[in-house]
Coordinates of C-alpha atoms and ligand atoms in Angstrom, one line a residue:
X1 CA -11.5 3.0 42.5
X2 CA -12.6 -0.2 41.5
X3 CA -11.7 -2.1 38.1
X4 CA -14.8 -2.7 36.0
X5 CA -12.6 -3.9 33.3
X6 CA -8.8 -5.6 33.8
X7 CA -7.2 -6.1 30.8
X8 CA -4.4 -7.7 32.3
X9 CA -4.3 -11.3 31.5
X10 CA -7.7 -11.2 29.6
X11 CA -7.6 -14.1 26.9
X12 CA -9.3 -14.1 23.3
X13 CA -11.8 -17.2 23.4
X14 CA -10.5 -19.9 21.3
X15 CA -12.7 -19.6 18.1
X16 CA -12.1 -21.9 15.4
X17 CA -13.0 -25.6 15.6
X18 CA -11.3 -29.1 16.0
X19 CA -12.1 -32.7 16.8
X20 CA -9.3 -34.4 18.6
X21 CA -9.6 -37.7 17.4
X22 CA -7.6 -40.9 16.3
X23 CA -6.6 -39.6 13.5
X24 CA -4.2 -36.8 12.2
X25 CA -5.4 -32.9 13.2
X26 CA -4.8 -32.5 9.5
X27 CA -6.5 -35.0 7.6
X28 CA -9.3 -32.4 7.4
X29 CA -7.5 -29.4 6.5
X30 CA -5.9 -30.4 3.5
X31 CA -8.3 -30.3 0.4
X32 CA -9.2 -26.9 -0.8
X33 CA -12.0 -27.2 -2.7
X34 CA -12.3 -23.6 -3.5
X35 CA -8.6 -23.2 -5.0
X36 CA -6.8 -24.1 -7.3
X37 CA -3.9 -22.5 -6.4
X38 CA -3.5 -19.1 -4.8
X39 CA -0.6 -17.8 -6.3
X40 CA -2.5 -16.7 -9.1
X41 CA -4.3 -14.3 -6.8
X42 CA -1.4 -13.2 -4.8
X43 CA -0.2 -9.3 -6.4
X44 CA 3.3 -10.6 -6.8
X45 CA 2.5 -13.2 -9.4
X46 CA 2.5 -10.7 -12.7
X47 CA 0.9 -12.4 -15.6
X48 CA 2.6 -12.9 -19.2
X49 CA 0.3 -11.0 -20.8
X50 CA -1.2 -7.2 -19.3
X51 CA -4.6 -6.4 -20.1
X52 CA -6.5 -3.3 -20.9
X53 CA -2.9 -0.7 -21.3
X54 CA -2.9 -0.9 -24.6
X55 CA -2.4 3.1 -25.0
X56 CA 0.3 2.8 -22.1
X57 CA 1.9 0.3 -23.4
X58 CA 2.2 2.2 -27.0
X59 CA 3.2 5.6 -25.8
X60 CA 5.8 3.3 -23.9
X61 CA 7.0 1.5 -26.7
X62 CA 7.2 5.1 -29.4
X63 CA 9.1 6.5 -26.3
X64 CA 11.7 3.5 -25.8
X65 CA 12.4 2.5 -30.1
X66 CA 15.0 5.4 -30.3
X67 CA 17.4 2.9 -27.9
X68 CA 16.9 -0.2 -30.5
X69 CA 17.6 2.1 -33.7
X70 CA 21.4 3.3 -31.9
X71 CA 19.5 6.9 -30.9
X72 CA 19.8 8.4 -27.7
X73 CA 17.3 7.1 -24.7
X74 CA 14.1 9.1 -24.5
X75 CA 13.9 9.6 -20.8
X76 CA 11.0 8.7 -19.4
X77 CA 8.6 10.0 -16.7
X78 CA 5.5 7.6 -15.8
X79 CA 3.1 8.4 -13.0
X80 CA -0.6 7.1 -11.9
X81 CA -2.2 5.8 -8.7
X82 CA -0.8 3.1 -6.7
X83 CA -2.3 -0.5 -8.6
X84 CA -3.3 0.8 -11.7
X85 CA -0.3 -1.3 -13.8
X86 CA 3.0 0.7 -14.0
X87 CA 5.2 -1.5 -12.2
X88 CA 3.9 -4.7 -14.3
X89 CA 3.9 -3.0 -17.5
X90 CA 6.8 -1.1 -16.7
X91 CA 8.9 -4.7 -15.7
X92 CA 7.2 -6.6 -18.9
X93 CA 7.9 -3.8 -21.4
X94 CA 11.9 -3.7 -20.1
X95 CA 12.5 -7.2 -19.9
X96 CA 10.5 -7.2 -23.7
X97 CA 13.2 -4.2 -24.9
X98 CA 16.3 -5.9 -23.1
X99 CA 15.4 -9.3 -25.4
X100 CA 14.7 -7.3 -28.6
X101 CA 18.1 -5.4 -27.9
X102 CA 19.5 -9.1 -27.6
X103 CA 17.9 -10.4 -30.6
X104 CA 19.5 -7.4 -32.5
X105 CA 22.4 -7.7 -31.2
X106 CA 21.8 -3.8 -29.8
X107 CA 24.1 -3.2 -26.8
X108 CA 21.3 -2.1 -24.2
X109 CA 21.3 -2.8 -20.7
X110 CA 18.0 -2.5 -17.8
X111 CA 18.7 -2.1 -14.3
X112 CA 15.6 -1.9 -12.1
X113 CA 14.9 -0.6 -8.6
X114 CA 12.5 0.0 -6.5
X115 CA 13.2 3.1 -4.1
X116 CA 10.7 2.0 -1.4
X117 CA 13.2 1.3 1.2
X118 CA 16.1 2.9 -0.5
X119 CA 15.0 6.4 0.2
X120 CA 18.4 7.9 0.3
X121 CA 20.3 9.7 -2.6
X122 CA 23.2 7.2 -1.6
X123 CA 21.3 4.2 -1.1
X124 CA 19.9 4.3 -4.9
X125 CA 23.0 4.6 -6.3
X126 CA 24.4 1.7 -4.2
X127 CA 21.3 -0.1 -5.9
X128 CA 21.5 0.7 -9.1
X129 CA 25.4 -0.1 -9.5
X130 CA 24.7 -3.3 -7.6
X131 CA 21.8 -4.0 -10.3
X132 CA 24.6 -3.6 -13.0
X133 CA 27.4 -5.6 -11.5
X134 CA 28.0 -9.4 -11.5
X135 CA 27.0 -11.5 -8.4
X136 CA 30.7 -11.7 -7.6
X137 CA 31.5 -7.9 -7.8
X138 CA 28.4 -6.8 -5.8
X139 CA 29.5 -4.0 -3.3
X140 CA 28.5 -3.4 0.5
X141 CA 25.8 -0.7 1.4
X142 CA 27.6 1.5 3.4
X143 CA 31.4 2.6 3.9
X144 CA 31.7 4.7 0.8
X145 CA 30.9 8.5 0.2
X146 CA 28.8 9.7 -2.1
X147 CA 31.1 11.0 -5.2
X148 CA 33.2 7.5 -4.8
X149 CA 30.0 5.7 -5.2
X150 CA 29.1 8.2 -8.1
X151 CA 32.5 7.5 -10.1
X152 CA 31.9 3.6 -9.4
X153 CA 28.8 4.1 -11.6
X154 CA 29.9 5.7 -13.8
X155 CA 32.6 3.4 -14.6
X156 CA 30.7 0.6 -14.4
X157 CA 28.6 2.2 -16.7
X158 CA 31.6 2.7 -19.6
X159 CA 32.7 -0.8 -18.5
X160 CA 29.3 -2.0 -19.9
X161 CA 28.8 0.5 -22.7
X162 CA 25.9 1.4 -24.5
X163 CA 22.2 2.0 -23.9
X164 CA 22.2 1.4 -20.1
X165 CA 18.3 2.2 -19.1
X166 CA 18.1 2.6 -15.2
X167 CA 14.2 2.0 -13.9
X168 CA 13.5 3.7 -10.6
X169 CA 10.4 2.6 -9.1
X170 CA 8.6 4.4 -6.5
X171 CA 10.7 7.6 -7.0
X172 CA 8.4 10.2 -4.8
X173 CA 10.4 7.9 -1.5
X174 CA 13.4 9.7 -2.5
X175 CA 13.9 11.7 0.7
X176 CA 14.8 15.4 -0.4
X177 CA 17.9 14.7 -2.3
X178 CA 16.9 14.6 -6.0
X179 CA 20.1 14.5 -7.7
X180 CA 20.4 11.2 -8.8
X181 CA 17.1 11.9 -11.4
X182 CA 19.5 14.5 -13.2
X183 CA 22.7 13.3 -13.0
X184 CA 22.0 9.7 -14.9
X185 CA 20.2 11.4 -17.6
X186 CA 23.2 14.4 -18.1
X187 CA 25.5 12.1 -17.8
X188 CA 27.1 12.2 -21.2
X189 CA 26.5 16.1 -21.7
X190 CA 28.5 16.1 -18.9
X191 CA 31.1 14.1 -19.6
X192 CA 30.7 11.6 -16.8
X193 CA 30.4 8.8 -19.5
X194 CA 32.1 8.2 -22.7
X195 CA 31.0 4.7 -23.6
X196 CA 27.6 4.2 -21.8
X197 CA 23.9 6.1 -22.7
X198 CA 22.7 6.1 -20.3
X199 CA 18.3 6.7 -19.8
X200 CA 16.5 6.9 -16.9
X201 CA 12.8 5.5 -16.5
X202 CA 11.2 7.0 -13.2
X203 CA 8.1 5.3 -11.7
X204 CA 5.6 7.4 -9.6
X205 CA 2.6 6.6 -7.4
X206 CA 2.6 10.4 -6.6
X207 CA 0.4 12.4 -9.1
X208 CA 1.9 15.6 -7.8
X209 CA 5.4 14.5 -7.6
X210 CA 6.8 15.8 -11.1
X211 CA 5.2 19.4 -10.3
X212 CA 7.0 20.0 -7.3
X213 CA 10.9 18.9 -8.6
X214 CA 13.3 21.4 -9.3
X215 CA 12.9 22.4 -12.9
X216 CA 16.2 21.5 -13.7
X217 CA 15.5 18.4 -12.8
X218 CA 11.8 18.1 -14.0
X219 CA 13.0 18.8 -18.2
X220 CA 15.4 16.3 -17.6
X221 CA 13.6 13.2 -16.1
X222 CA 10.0 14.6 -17.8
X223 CA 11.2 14.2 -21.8
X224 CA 8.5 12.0 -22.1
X225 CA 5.3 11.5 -19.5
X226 CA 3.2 8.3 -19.4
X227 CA 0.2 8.7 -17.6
X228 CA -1.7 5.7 -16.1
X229 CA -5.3 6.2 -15.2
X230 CA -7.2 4.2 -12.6
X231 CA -9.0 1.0 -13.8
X232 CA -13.1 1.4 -14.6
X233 CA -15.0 -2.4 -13.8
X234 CA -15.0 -3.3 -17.3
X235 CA -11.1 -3.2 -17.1
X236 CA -10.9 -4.9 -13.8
X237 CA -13.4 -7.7 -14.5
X238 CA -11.0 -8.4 -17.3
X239 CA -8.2 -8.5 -15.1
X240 CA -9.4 -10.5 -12.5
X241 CA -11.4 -13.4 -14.7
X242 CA -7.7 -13.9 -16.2
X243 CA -6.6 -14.8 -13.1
X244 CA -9.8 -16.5 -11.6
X245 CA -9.3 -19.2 -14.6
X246 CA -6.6 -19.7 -12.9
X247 CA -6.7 -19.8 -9.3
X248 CA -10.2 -21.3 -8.8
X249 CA -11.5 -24.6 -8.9
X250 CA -13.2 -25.0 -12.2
X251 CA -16.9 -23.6 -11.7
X252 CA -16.1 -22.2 -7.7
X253 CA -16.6 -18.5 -8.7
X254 CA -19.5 -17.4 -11.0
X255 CA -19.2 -14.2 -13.2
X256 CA -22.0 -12.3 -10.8
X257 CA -19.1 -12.5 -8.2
X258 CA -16.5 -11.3 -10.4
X259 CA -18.4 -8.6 -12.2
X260 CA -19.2 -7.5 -8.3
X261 CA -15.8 -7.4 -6.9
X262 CA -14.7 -5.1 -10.6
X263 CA -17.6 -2.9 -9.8
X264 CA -16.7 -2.3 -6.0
X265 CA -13.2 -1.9 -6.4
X266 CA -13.4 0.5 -9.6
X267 CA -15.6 2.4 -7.3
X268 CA -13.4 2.8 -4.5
X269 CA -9.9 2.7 -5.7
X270 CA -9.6 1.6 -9.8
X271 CA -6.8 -0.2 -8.5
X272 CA -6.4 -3.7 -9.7
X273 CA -4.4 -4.4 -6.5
X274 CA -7.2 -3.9 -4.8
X275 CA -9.5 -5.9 -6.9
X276 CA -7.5 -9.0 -6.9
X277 CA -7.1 -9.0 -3.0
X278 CA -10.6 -8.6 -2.6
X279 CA -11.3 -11.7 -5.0
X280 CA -9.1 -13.8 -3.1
X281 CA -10.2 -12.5 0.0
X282 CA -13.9 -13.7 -1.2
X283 CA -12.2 -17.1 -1.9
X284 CA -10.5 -17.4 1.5
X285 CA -14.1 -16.2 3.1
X286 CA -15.6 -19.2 1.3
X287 CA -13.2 -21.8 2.1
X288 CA -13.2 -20.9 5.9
X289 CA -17.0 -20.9 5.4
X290 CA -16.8 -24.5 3.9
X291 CA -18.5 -23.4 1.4
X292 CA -18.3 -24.9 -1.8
X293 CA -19.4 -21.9 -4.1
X294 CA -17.6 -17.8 -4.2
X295 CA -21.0 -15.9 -4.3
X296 CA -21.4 -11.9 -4.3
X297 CA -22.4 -12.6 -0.4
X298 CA -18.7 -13.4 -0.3
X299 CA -17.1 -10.1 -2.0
X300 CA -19.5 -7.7 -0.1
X301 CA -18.6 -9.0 3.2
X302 CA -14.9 -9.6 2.3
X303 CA -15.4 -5.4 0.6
X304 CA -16.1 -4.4 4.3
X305 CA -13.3 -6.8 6.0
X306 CA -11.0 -5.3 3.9
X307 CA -12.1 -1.4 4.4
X308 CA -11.7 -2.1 7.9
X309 CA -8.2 -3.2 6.9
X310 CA -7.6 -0.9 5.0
X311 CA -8.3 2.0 8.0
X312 CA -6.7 0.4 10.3
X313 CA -3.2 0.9 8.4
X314 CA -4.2 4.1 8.1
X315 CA -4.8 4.3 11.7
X316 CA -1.5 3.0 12.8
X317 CA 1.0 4.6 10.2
X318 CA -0.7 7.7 10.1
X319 CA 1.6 10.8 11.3
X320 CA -2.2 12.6 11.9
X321 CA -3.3 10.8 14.5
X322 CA -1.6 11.9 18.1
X323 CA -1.7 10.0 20.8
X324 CA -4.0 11.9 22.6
X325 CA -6.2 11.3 19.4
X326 CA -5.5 7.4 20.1
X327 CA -6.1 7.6 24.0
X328 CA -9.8 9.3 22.9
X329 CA -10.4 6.5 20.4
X330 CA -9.2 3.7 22.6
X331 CA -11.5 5.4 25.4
X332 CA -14.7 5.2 22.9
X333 CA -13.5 1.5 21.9
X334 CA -13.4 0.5 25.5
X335 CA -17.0 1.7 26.7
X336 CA -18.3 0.8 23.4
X337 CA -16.7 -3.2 24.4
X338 CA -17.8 -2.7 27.8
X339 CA -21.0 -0.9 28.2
X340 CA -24.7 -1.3 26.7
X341 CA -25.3 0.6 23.5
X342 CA -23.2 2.3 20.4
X343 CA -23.4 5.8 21.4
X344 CA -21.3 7.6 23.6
X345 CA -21.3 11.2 24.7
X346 CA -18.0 13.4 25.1
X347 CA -18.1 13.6 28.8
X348 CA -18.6 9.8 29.0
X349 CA -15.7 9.2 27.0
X350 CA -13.8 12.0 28.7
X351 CA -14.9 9.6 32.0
X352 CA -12.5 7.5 30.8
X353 CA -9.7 9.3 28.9
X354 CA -8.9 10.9 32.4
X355 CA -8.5 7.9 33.7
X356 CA -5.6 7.0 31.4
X357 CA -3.7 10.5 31.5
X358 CA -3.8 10.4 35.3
X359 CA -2.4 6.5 35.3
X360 CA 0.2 8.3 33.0
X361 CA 1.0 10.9 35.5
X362 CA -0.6 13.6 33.5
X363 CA -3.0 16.3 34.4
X364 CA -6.9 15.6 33.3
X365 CA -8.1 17.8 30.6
X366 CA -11.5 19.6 30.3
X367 CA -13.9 18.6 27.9
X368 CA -13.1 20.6 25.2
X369 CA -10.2 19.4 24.8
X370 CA -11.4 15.6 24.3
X371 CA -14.0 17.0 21.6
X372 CA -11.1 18.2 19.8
X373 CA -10.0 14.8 19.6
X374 CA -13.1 13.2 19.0
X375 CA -13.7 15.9 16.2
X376 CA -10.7 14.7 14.6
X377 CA -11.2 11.2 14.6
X378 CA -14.8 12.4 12.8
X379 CA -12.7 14.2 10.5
X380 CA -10.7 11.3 9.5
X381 CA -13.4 8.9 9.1
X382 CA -12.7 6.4 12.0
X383 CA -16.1 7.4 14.0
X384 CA -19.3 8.7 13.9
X385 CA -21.4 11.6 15.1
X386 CA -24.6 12.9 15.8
X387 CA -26.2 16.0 17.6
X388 CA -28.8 15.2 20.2
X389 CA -31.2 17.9 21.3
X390 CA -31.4 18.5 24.9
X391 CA -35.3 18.6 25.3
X392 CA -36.8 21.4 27.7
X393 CA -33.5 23.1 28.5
X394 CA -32.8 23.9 25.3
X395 CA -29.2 23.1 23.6
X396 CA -27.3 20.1 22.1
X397 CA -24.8 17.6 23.1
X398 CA -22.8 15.5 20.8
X399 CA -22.7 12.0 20.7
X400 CA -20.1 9.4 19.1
X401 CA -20.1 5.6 17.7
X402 CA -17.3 3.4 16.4
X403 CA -16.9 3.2 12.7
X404 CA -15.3 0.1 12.8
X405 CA -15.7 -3.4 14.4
X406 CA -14.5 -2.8 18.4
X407 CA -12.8 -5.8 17.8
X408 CA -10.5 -5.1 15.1
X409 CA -9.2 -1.4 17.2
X410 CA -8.8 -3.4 20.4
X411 CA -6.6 -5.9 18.3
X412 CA -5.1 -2.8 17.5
X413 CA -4.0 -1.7 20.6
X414 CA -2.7 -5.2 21.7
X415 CA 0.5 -4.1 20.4
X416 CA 2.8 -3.1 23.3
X417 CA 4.0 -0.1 21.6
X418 CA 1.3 1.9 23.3
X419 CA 2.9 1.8 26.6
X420 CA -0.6 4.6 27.9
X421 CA -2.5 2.0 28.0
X422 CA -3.7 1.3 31.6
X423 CA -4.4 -2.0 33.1
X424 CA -7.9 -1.4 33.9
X425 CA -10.2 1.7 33.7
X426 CA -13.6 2.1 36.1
X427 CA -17.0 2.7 34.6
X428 CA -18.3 3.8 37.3
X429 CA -19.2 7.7 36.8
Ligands
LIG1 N1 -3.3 -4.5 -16.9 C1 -3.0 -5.5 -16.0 N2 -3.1 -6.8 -16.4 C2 -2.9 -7.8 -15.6 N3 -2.6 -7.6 -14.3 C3 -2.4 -6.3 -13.8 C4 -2.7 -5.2 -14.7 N4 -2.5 -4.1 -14.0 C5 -2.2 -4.4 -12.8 N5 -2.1 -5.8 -12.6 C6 -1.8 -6.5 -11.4 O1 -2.3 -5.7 -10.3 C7 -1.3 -5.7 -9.3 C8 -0.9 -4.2 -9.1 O2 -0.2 -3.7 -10.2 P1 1.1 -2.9 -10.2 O3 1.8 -2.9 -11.5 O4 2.0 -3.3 -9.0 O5 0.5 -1.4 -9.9 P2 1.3 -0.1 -9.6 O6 2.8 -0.3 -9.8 O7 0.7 0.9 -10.5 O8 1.0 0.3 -8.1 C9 -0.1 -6.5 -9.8 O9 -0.3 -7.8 -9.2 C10 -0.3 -6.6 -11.3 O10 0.2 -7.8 -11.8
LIG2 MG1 4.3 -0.1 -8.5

């Protein structure tokens, strides 16, 4: 068999441009006539002031006064989409209550955590009695059990005495064990503190989570739910011109582009997350460009780039997509880079998908099987299809086409992980 297409040592064309000259590579490279600065347009910078949660931010407030007016802490349940605000009102409205409490001379503590990569029962209770201890008293992550770490808490808790609020973030990573969510909450009515009060905020990009936990667990955690709803465009062009003032050269971006990227990203997500990458996608898009002006042109290609993105995570994290799903779309992306036209049929893909299971050592599979695969990939969005009459004979085939620059999956499937991937692959049918 001969190898129409060697992917060993195959190198990317160099693509961007440079004059070697006299003087320094970077002379050029160093005014940015587009930005002002960045960081305004980067999700961890979190403005002073939040827009457009003023309801949020009062049910929030009515549920945490009890802890400034020496009453118990309400506990408090607050769930919505991923971008839509929580964890910057959330952060704002604690560090807000923690100087009030100061001002007042209020004993009331905040310790907050995000559970993202502490997914473990053990692991958040290392972090939260690490959020509540001194630099110098901070404890390692490991080496004790569970109820050591649990009286640790607790007495760390007394030590510090009074309101303590403890702010999970991201609680629906908790893997399985849930106690933690009823524990701190019970903790006086069962006598695990005498000194402390302690409340428990939990943060949730899960709009199911709270339905599924153990009621027991659920009437604790759930006194009081905060609900955040997804952004409409009015709300995100307000959020993104605060930080457009900002970030931008004065007069770079006009309001068309703005009002464009609210209006795209409120239809697709709401999320303000999104919106704000997208804007500062649009800027970098510019700059690259050399172009001295953000126009709509700008957000509508940087809308697509980032979609492509976007599905591409999804392609590699998700736990949906088999390999044999990735071999069929890696087959598609190679005749697709490699042959004339868009369109492919299932045996011509199946041409190739055989190929990389026999290079594997396993046995070649019939063509149903490979429209399984293809189906699925139809199913999840990452390709195309369309029925093709036979003519005379009567019947249909199928026939398949990339939903996503060929580029961007091959970049995909650069990374070594996928150890199926063959060398080369023939053509030739
Ligand atoms: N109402 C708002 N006003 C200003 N910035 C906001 C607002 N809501 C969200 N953002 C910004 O959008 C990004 C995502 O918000 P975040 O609070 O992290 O969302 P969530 O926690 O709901 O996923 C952050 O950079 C945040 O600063
Ligand atoms: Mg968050």
């Amino acid at each position: 068999m001969d190898c129409s297409s060697c992917m060993v040592g195959m190198e990317k064309p160099f693509s961007g441009t440079f004059k070697n000259t006299d003087s320094n590579l970077f002379d050029d490279e160093l005014t940015d006539n587009i930005f002002e600065n960045r960081k305004y347009l980067s999700t961890e910078w979190r403005p002073e002031k939040i827009l457009q949660r003023d309801e949020e931010v009062s049910q929030y407030i009515d549920a945490l006064k009890p802890a400034l007016l020496n009453q118990n802490p309400t506990n408090i349940f607050v769930y919505g989409k991923t971008g839509v605000g929580k964890t910057a009102v959330s952060k704002k409205i604690i560090a807000d209550l923690a100087a009030k409490g100061a001002e007042l001379e209020i004993n009331v503590t905040t310790a907050y955590l995000n559970l993202e990569d502490r997914t473990s029962t053990y692991q958040a209770t290392v972090g939260i009695l690490n959020a509540l201890l001194p630099a110098d008293r901070q404890i390692p992550e490991s080496g004790y059990s569970q109820s050591v770490i649990n009286n640790m808490l607790w007495d760390r808790m007394d030590e510090i005495g009074g309101v303590i609020y403890v702010i999970l973030d991201e609680i629906d990573s908790l893997d399985g064990d849930d106690g933690i969510l009823y524990q701190i909450p019970r903790a006086v009515e069962e006598g695990k503190v005498t000194d402390a009060n302690p409340g428990l905020i939990g943060i949730s990009n899960n709009l199911k989570f709270h339905k599924n936990l153990r009621p027991k667990v659920r009437d604790s955690l759930c006194e009081w739910e905060i609900r955040f709803s997804t952004y409409n465009a009015n709300q995100l062009h307000a959020i993104l011109a605060q930080r457009a003032k900002k970030a931008f050269e004065p007069g770079v971006i006009d309001d068309a582009a703005i009002s464009l990227a609210a209006a795209l990203a409120a239809r697709d997500s709401g999320s303000a997350r999104q919106a704000i990458r997208l804007l500062k996608s649009a800027g970098s898009l510019a700059d690259a460009a050399g172009d001295t002006n953000v126009t709509e042109s700008h957000v509508e290609s940087s809308f697509e780039d980032l979609q492509s993105t976007e599905m591409l995570e999804e392609l590699k994290d998700s736990t949906r997509i088999t390999r044999n799903d990735n071999i069929a779309l890696w087959s598609l992306s190679m005749l697709t880079e490699h042959q004339n036209g868009s369109w492919f049929s299932t045996s011509e893909v199946r041409a190739i998908y055989n190929q990389v299971r026999s290079k594997n050592g396993d046995p070649i599979v019939s063509q149903r099987a490979v429209l399984d695969h293809l189906n699925d990939l139809y199913m999840l969005g990452f390709i195309d299809k369309r029925t093709l009459n036979k003519g005379r004979g009567g019947g249909s085939f199928n026939q398949y086409q990339l939903d996503l620059d060929v580029g961007l999956i091959l970049s995909l499937y650069d990374d070594p992980g996928y150890t199926w991937i063959p060398s080369c692959v023939s053509f030739d049918t």
